[in-house]
Amino acid sequence: MRPHTRTTAALTSALLMAAAGCSDSSNTTGSNTSGQSSVRQVEVPAATSKPPTVTVSVKNGTYGKALMDNKDKTLYVFEDTKNKSHCTGACAKAWPPLLTTKTPTAGSGVKSELLKTTTRSDGKRQVTYNGHPLYRFDEDKKAGDTNGQAVAFGAKWYVISPKGKRITTKPTNNTGNGY
């Protein structure tokens, strides 16, 4: 046998032996019957990811003081019935509802007694403020964007004030967008 062939044969044998030792699930002591060590297989539980807590805060933006989410994305209201979302399907793709699995947190400037949740038709919990279900707009790409303001999609959409009212006009004395 040539040296190259012997080396290849030896490596192949070693790999097959290692594979056989690793697949022996009855071995939990760390050594196999030939006295060679083997790898012990241990099941590792899958990492569980906790859904982030939803925090709603007030920030100064293009339309004055308005509600924002954890990532400073503008929150909007639709002409929903109090505490009942009517935005589903294509509407919910363009205007993703602010969902949570936990109690939402009132951040800076938010009145905690106005911050609640409602159950959507799909069973998910949507954050509300003063009875208005809250939404983001998919075309708002960065913090503070207000591309959804006064857009008509079923009805007009508006940013929401710390008092829980729709903001329909820009303030005349806005000194900056705060971003």
PDB file of C-alpha atoms in Angstrom:
ATOM      1  CA  MET A   1       0.000   0.000   0.000  1.00  0.00           C
ATOM      2  CA  ARG A   2       1.329   3.425  -0.868  1.00  0.00           C
ATOM      3  CA  PRO A   3       1.904   5.994   1.976  1.00  0.00           C
ATOM      4  CA  HIS A   4      -0.908   8.288   0.724  1.00  0.00           C
ATOM      5  CA  THR A   5      -3.416   5.423   0.594  1.00  0.00           C
ATOM      6  CA  ARG A   6      -2.435   4.240   4.109  1.00  0.00           C
ATOM      7  CA  THR A   7      -2.915   7.787   5.512  1.00  0.00           C
ATOM      8  CA  THR A   8      -6.330   8.116   3.863  1.00  0.00           C
ATOM      9  CA  ALA A   9      -7.390   4.676   5.115  1.00  0.00           C
ATOM     10  CA  ALA A  10      -6.229   5.477   8.657  1.00  0.00           C
ATOM     11  CA  LEU A  11      -8.096   8.802   8.707  1.00  0.00           C
ATOM     12  CA  THR A  12     -11.252   7.192   7.362  1.00  0.00           C
ATOM     13  CA  SER A  13     -11.081   4.463  10.027  1.00  0.00           C
ATOM     14  CA  ALA A  14     -10.547   7.036  12.782  1.00  0.00           C
ATOM     15  CA  LEU A  15     -13.507   9.106  11.603  1.00  0.00           C
ATOM     16  CA  LEU A  16     -15.780   6.063  11.422  1.00  0.00           C
ATOM     17  CA  MET A  17     -14.763   4.981  14.931  1.00  0.00           C
ATOM     18  CA  ALA A  18     -15.355   8.482  16.300  1.00  0.00           C
ATOM     19  CA  ALA A  19     -18.748   8.652  14.639  1.00  0.00           C
ATOM     20  CA  ALA A  20     -19.709   5.258  16.032  1.00  0.00           C
ATOM     21  CA  GLY A  21     -18.621   6.295  19.525  1.00  0.00           C
ATOM     22  CA  CYS A  22     -20.591   9.537  19.371  1.00  0.00           C
ATOM     23  CA  SER A  23     -23.758   7.847  18.232  1.00  0.00           C
ATOM     24  CA  ASP A  24     -23.768   5.322  21.079  1.00  0.00           C
ATOM     25  CA  SER A  25     -26.619   6.836  23.086  1.00  0.00           C
ATOM     26  CA  SER A  26     -26.493   4.095  25.712  1.00  0.00           C
ATOM     27  CA  ASN A  27     -23.095   5.322  26.870  1.00  0.00           C
ATOM     28  CA  THR A  28     -23.407   8.027  29.508  1.00  0.00           C
ATOM     29  CA  THR A  29     -20.171   7.439  31.414  1.00  0.00           C
ATOM     30  CA  GLY A  30     -17.864   9.167  28.987  1.00  0.00           C
ATOM     31  CA  SER A  31     -15.964   6.035  27.851  1.00  0.00           C
ATOM     32  CA  ASN A  32     -16.882   3.226  25.503  1.00  0.00           C
ATOM     33  CA  THR A  33     -16.207  -0.503  25.875  1.00  0.00           C
ATOM     34  CA  SER A  34     -12.767  -0.241  24.259  1.00  0.00           C
ATOM     35  CA  GLY A  35     -11.606   2.235  26.897  1.00  0.00           C
ATOM     36  CA  GLN A  36     -11.524   5.166  24.482  1.00  0.00           C
ATOM     37  CA  SER A  37     -13.330   8.343  25.501  1.00  0.00           C
ATOM     38  CA  SER A  38     -16.475   9.350  23.675  1.00  0.00           C
ATOM     39  CA  VAL A  39     -18.541  12.494  23.597  1.00  0.00           C
ATOM     40  CA  ARG A  40     -21.531  12.594  25.896  1.00  0.00           C
ATOM     41  CA  GLN A  41     -24.646  13.921  24.252  1.00  0.00           C
ATOM     42  CA  VAL A  42     -26.654  16.307  26.359  1.00  0.00           C
ATOM     43  CA  GLU A  43     -29.975  17.834  25.424  1.00  0.00           C
ATOM     44  CA  VAL A  44     -29.931  21.599  25.769  1.00  0.00           C
ATOM     45  CA  PRO A  45     -33.320  23.254  26.168  1.00  0.00           C
ATOM     46  CA  ALA A  46     -34.205  25.746  23.480  1.00  0.00           C
ATOM     47  CA  ALA A  47     -33.673  29.356  24.480  1.00  0.00           C
ATOM     48  CA  THR A  48     -36.927  31.023  25.372  1.00  0.00           C
ATOM     49  CA  SER A  49     -37.272  34.584  24.291  1.00  0.00           C
ATOM     50  CA  LYS A  50     -39.364  36.825  26.445  1.00  0.00           C
ATOM     51  CA  PRO A  51     -41.486  39.222  24.484  1.00  0.00           C
ATOM     52  CA  PRO A  52     -40.357  42.745  25.222  1.00  0.00           C
ATOM     53  CA  THR A  53     -42.466  44.807  27.554  1.00  0.00           C
ATOM     54  CA  VAL A  54     -44.303  47.472  25.607  1.00  0.00           C
ATOM     55  CA  THR A  55     -43.585  50.965  26.882  1.00  0.00           C
ATOM     56  CA  VAL A  56     -45.479  53.981  25.597  1.00  0.00           C
ATOM     57  CA  SER A  57     -43.886  57.398  26.153  1.00  0.00           C
ATOM     58  CA  VAL A  58     -44.446  61.004  25.143  1.00  0.00           C
ATOM     59  CA  LYS A  59     -41.896  62.658  22.858  1.00  0.00           C
ATOM     60  CA  ASN A  60     -41.808  66.041  21.197  1.00  0.00           C
ATOM     61  CA  GLY A  61     -42.074  65.618  17.425  1.00  0.00           C
ATOM     62  CA  THR A  62     -43.356  67.229  14.250  1.00  0.00           C
ATOM     63  CA  TYR A  63     -46.886  67.424  15.660  1.00  0.00           C
ATOM     64  CA  GLY A  64     -45.834  68.485  19.141  1.00  0.00           C
ATOM     65  CA  LYS A  65     -45.984  66.108  22.090  1.00  0.00           C
ATOM     66  CA  ALA A  66     -47.223  62.723  20.893  1.00  0.00           C
ATOM     67  CA  LEU A  67     -47.169  59.052  21.915  1.00  0.00           C
ATOM     68  CA  MET A  68     -44.253  56.869  20.818  1.00  0.00           C
ATOM     69  CA  ASP A  69     -43.367  53.201  21.329  1.00  0.00           C
ATOM     70  CA  ASN A  70     -40.192  51.626  22.807  1.00  0.00           C
ATOM     71  CA  LYS A  71     -38.222  52.499  19.661  1.00  0.00           C
ATOM     72  CA  ASP A  72     -39.550  56.068  19.474  1.00  0.00           C
ATOM     73  CA  LYS A  73     -41.798  55.134  16.560  1.00  0.00           C
ATOM     74  CA  THR A  74     -44.893  57.305  16.275  1.00  0.00           C
ATOM     75  CA  LEU A  75     -48.172  55.766  17.409  1.00  0.00           C
ATOM     76  CA  TYR A  76     -51.395  56.450  15.536  1.00  0.00           C
ATOM     77  CA  VAL A  77     -55.118  56.128  16.092  1.00  0.00           C
ATOM     78  CA  PHE A  78     -57.825  55.149  13.627  1.00  0.00           C
ATOM     79  CA  GLU A  79     -61.500  55.894  13.844  1.00  0.00           C
ATOM     80  CA  ASP A  80     -62.079  52.649  15.732  1.00  0.00           C
ATOM     81  CA  THR A  81     -64.969  52.093  18.082  1.00  0.00           C
ATOM     82  CA  LYS A  82     -63.818  52.701  21.657  1.00  0.00           C
ATOM     83  CA  ASN A  83     -61.617  49.756  22.768  1.00  0.00           C
ATOM     84  CA  LYS A  84     -62.393  47.777  19.587  1.00  0.00           C
ATOM     85  CA  SER A  85     -59.996  47.433  16.654  1.00  0.00           C
ATOM     86  CA  HIS A  86     -61.450  47.387  13.149  1.00  0.00           C
ATOM     87  CA  CYS A  87     -58.065  47.305  11.386  1.00  0.00           C
ATOM     88  CA  THR A  88     -57.329  43.764  10.139  1.00  0.00           C
ATOM     89  CA  GLY A  89     -55.915  42.132   7.001  1.00  0.00           C
ATOM     90  CA  ALA A  90     -54.328  44.622   4.592  1.00  0.00           C
ATOM     91  CA  CYS A  91     -55.061  47.414   7.035  1.00  0.00           C
ATOM     92  CA  ALA A  92     -53.045  45.698   9.795  1.00  0.00           C
ATOM     93  CA  LYS A  93     -50.142  45.172   7.376  1.00  0.00           C
ATOM     94  CA  ALA A  94     -49.948  48.881   6.592  1.00  0.00           C
ATOM     95  CA  TRP A  95     -50.827  49.875  10.170  1.00  0.00           C
ATOM     96  CA  PRO A  96     -49.401  47.171  12.457  1.00  0.00           C
ATOM     97  CA  PRO A  97     -51.263  47.165  15.775  1.00  0.00           C
ATOM     98  CA  LEU A  98     -49.209  47.748  18.933  1.00  0.00           C
ATOM     99  CA  LEU A  99     -49.480  44.282  20.486  1.00  0.00           C
ATOM    100  CA  THR A 100     -48.421  42.984  23.874  1.00  0.00           C
ATOM    101  CA  THR A 101     -48.622  39.830  25.946  1.00  0.00           C
ATOM    102  CA  LYS A 102     -48.066  41.714  29.183  1.00  0.00           C
ATOM    103  CA  THR A 103     -49.382  44.853  30.842  1.00  0.00           C
ATOM    104  CA  PRO A 104     -48.010  47.856  28.909  1.00  0.00           C
ATOM    105  CA  THR A 105     -45.756  50.269  30.778  1.00  0.00           C
ATOM    106  CA  ALA A 106     -46.478  54.001  30.999  1.00  0.00           C
ATOM    107  CA  GLY A 107     -43.286  55.843  30.148  1.00  0.00           C
ATOM    108  CA  SER A 108     -42.471  59.510  30.540  1.00  0.00           C
ATOM    109  CA  GLY A 109     -45.495  61.774  30.089  1.00  0.00           C
ATOM    110  CA  VAL A 110     -48.039  58.959  29.721  1.00  0.00           C
ATOM    111  CA  LYS A 111     -51.027  58.741  32.052  1.00  0.00           C
ATOM    112  CA  SER A 112     -50.998  55.140  33.272  1.00  0.00           C
ATOM    113  CA  GLU A 113     -54.759  55.168  33.904  1.00  0.00           C
ATOM    114  CA  LEU A 114     -55.318  55.768  30.163  1.00  0.00           C
ATOM    115  CA  LEU A 115     -52.989  52.933  29.063  1.00  0.00           C
ATOM    116  CA  LYS A 116     -54.812  49.603  28.746  1.00  0.00           C
ATOM    117  CA  THR A 117     -55.314  46.699  26.338  1.00  0.00           C
ATOM    118  CA  THR A 118     -58.156  45.275  24.286  1.00  0.00           C
ATOM    119  CA  THR A 119     -58.555  41.853  22.694  1.00  0.00           C
ATOM    120  CA  ARG A 120     -58.530  41.830  18.886  1.00  0.00           C
ATOM    121  CA  SER A 121     -60.670  39.526  16.741  1.00  0.00           C
ATOM    122  CA  ASP A 122     -57.627  37.220  16.349  1.00  0.00           C
ATOM    123  CA  GLY A 123     -57.330  36.904  20.145  1.00  0.00           C
ATOM    124  CA  LYS A 124     -54.171  39.038  20.448  1.00  0.00           C
ATOM    125  CA  ARG A 125     -53.950  41.889  22.955  1.00  0.00           C
ATOM    126  CA  GLN A 126     -53.598  45.388  21.516  1.00  0.00           C
ATOM    127  CA  VAL A 127     -52.465  48.393  23.535  1.00  0.00           C
ATOM    128  CA  THR A 128     -55.014  51.213  23.862  1.00  0.00           C
ATOM    129  CA  TYR A 129     -54.750  54.761  25.121  1.00  0.00           C
ATOM    130  CA  ASN A 130     -57.850  56.575  26.308  1.00  0.00           C
ATOM    131  CA  GLY A 131     -59.840  53.792  24.643  1.00  0.00           C
ATOM    132  CA  HIS A 132     -58.109  54.196  21.257  1.00  0.00           C
ATOM    133  CA  PRO A 133     -56.322  51.106  19.886  1.00  0.00           C
ATOM    134  CA  LEU A 134     -52.743  52.113  18.992  1.00  0.00           C
ATOM    135  CA  TYR A 135     -50.957  51.403  15.710  1.00  0.00           C
ATOM    136  CA  ARG A 136     -47.630  52.047  14.005  1.00  0.00           C
ATOM    137  CA  PHE A 137     -47.288  52.910  10.308  1.00  0.00           C
ATOM    138  CA  ASP A 138     -45.151  50.598   8.136  1.00  0.00           C
ATOM    139  CA  GLU A 139     -43.706  53.504   6.150  1.00  0.00           C
ATOM    140  CA  ASP A 140     -42.281  55.154   9.292  1.00  0.00           C
ATOM    141  CA  LYS A 141     -38.716  53.893   9.026  1.00  0.00           C
ATOM    142  CA  LYS A 142     -36.899  55.881  11.710  1.00  0.00           C
ATOM    143  CA  ALA A 143     -37.654  57.337  15.106  1.00  0.00           C
ATOM    144  CA  GLY A 144     -39.998  60.299  14.936  1.00  0.00           C
ATOM    145  CA  ASP A 145     -41.248  59.725  11.382  1.00  0.00           C
ATOM    146  CA  THR A 146     -44.881  60.797  10.923  1.00  0.00           C
ATOM    147  CA  ASN A 147     -45.522  59.609   7.359  1.00  0.00           C
ATOM    148  CA  GLY A 148     -48.925  58.228   8.391  1.00  0.00           C
ATOM    149  CA  GLN A 149     -50.359  61.514   9.647  1.00  0.00           C
ATOM    150  CA  ALA A 150     -53.742  62.273   8.014  1.00  0.00           C
ATOM    151  CA  VAL A 151     -53.348  59.399   5.547  1.00  0.00           C
ATOM    152  CA  ALA A 152     -56.731  58.084   4.451  1.00  0.00           C
ATOM    153  CA  PHE A 153     -56.857  54.296   4.651  1.00  0.00           C
ATOM    154  CA  GLY A 154     -60.437  53.433   5.493  1.00  0.00           C
ATOM    155  CA  ALA A 155     -60.510  56.721   7.412  1.00  0.00           C
ATOM    156  CA  LYS A 156     -57.829  59.232   8.381  1.00  0.00           C
ATOM    157  CA  TRP A 157     -55.061  58.258  10.779  1.00  0.00           C
ATOM    158  CA  TYR A 158     -53.627  60.659  13.341  1.00  0.00           C
ATOM    159  CA  VAL A 159     -50.878  60.819  15.931  1.00  0.00           C
ATOM    160  CA  ILE A 160     -52.198  60.890  19.478  1.00  0.00           C
ATOM    161  CA  SER A 161     -51.599  63.420  22.248  1.00  0.00           C
ATOM    162  CA  PRO A 162     -50.705  62.700  25.898  1.00  0.00           C
ATOM    163  CA  LYS A 163     -54.350  63.516  26.713  1.00  0.00           C
ATOM    164  CA  GLY A 164     -55.519  60.726  24.401  1.00  0.00           C
ATOM    165  CA  LYS A 165     -56.849  63.002  21.648  1.00  0.00           C
ATOM    166  CA  ARG A 166     -56.112  62.959  17.924  1.00  0.00           C
ATOM    167  CA  ILE A 167     -53.628  65.611  16.813  1.00  0.00           C
ATOM    168  CA  THR A 168     -54.824  67.014  13.488  1.00  0.00           C
ATOM    169  CA  THR A 169     -52.512  70.006  12.947  1.00  0.00           C
ATOM    170  CA  LYS A 170     -48.887  70.924  13.517  1.00  0.00           C
ATOM    171  CA  PRO A 171     -48.267  73.281  16.430  1.00  0.00           C
ATOM    172  CA  THR A 172     -47.336  76.825  15.444  1.00  0.00           C
ATOM    173  CA  ASN A 173     -44.591  77.118  18.051  1.00  0.00           C
ATOM    174  CA  ASN A 174     -42.891  73.713  17.639  1.00  0.00           C
ATOM    175  CA  THR A 175     -39.203  74.274  18.381  1.00  0.00           C
ATOM    176  CA  GLY A 176     -37.892  71.010  16.985  1.00  0.00           C
ATOM    177  CA  ASN A 177     -38.658  67.406  16.509  1.00  0.00           C
ATOM    178  CA  GLY A 178     -36.619  66.123  19.448  1.00  0.00           C
ATOM    179  CA  TYR A 179     -34.771  63.447  17.437  1.00  0.00           C
TER     180      TYR A 179
END
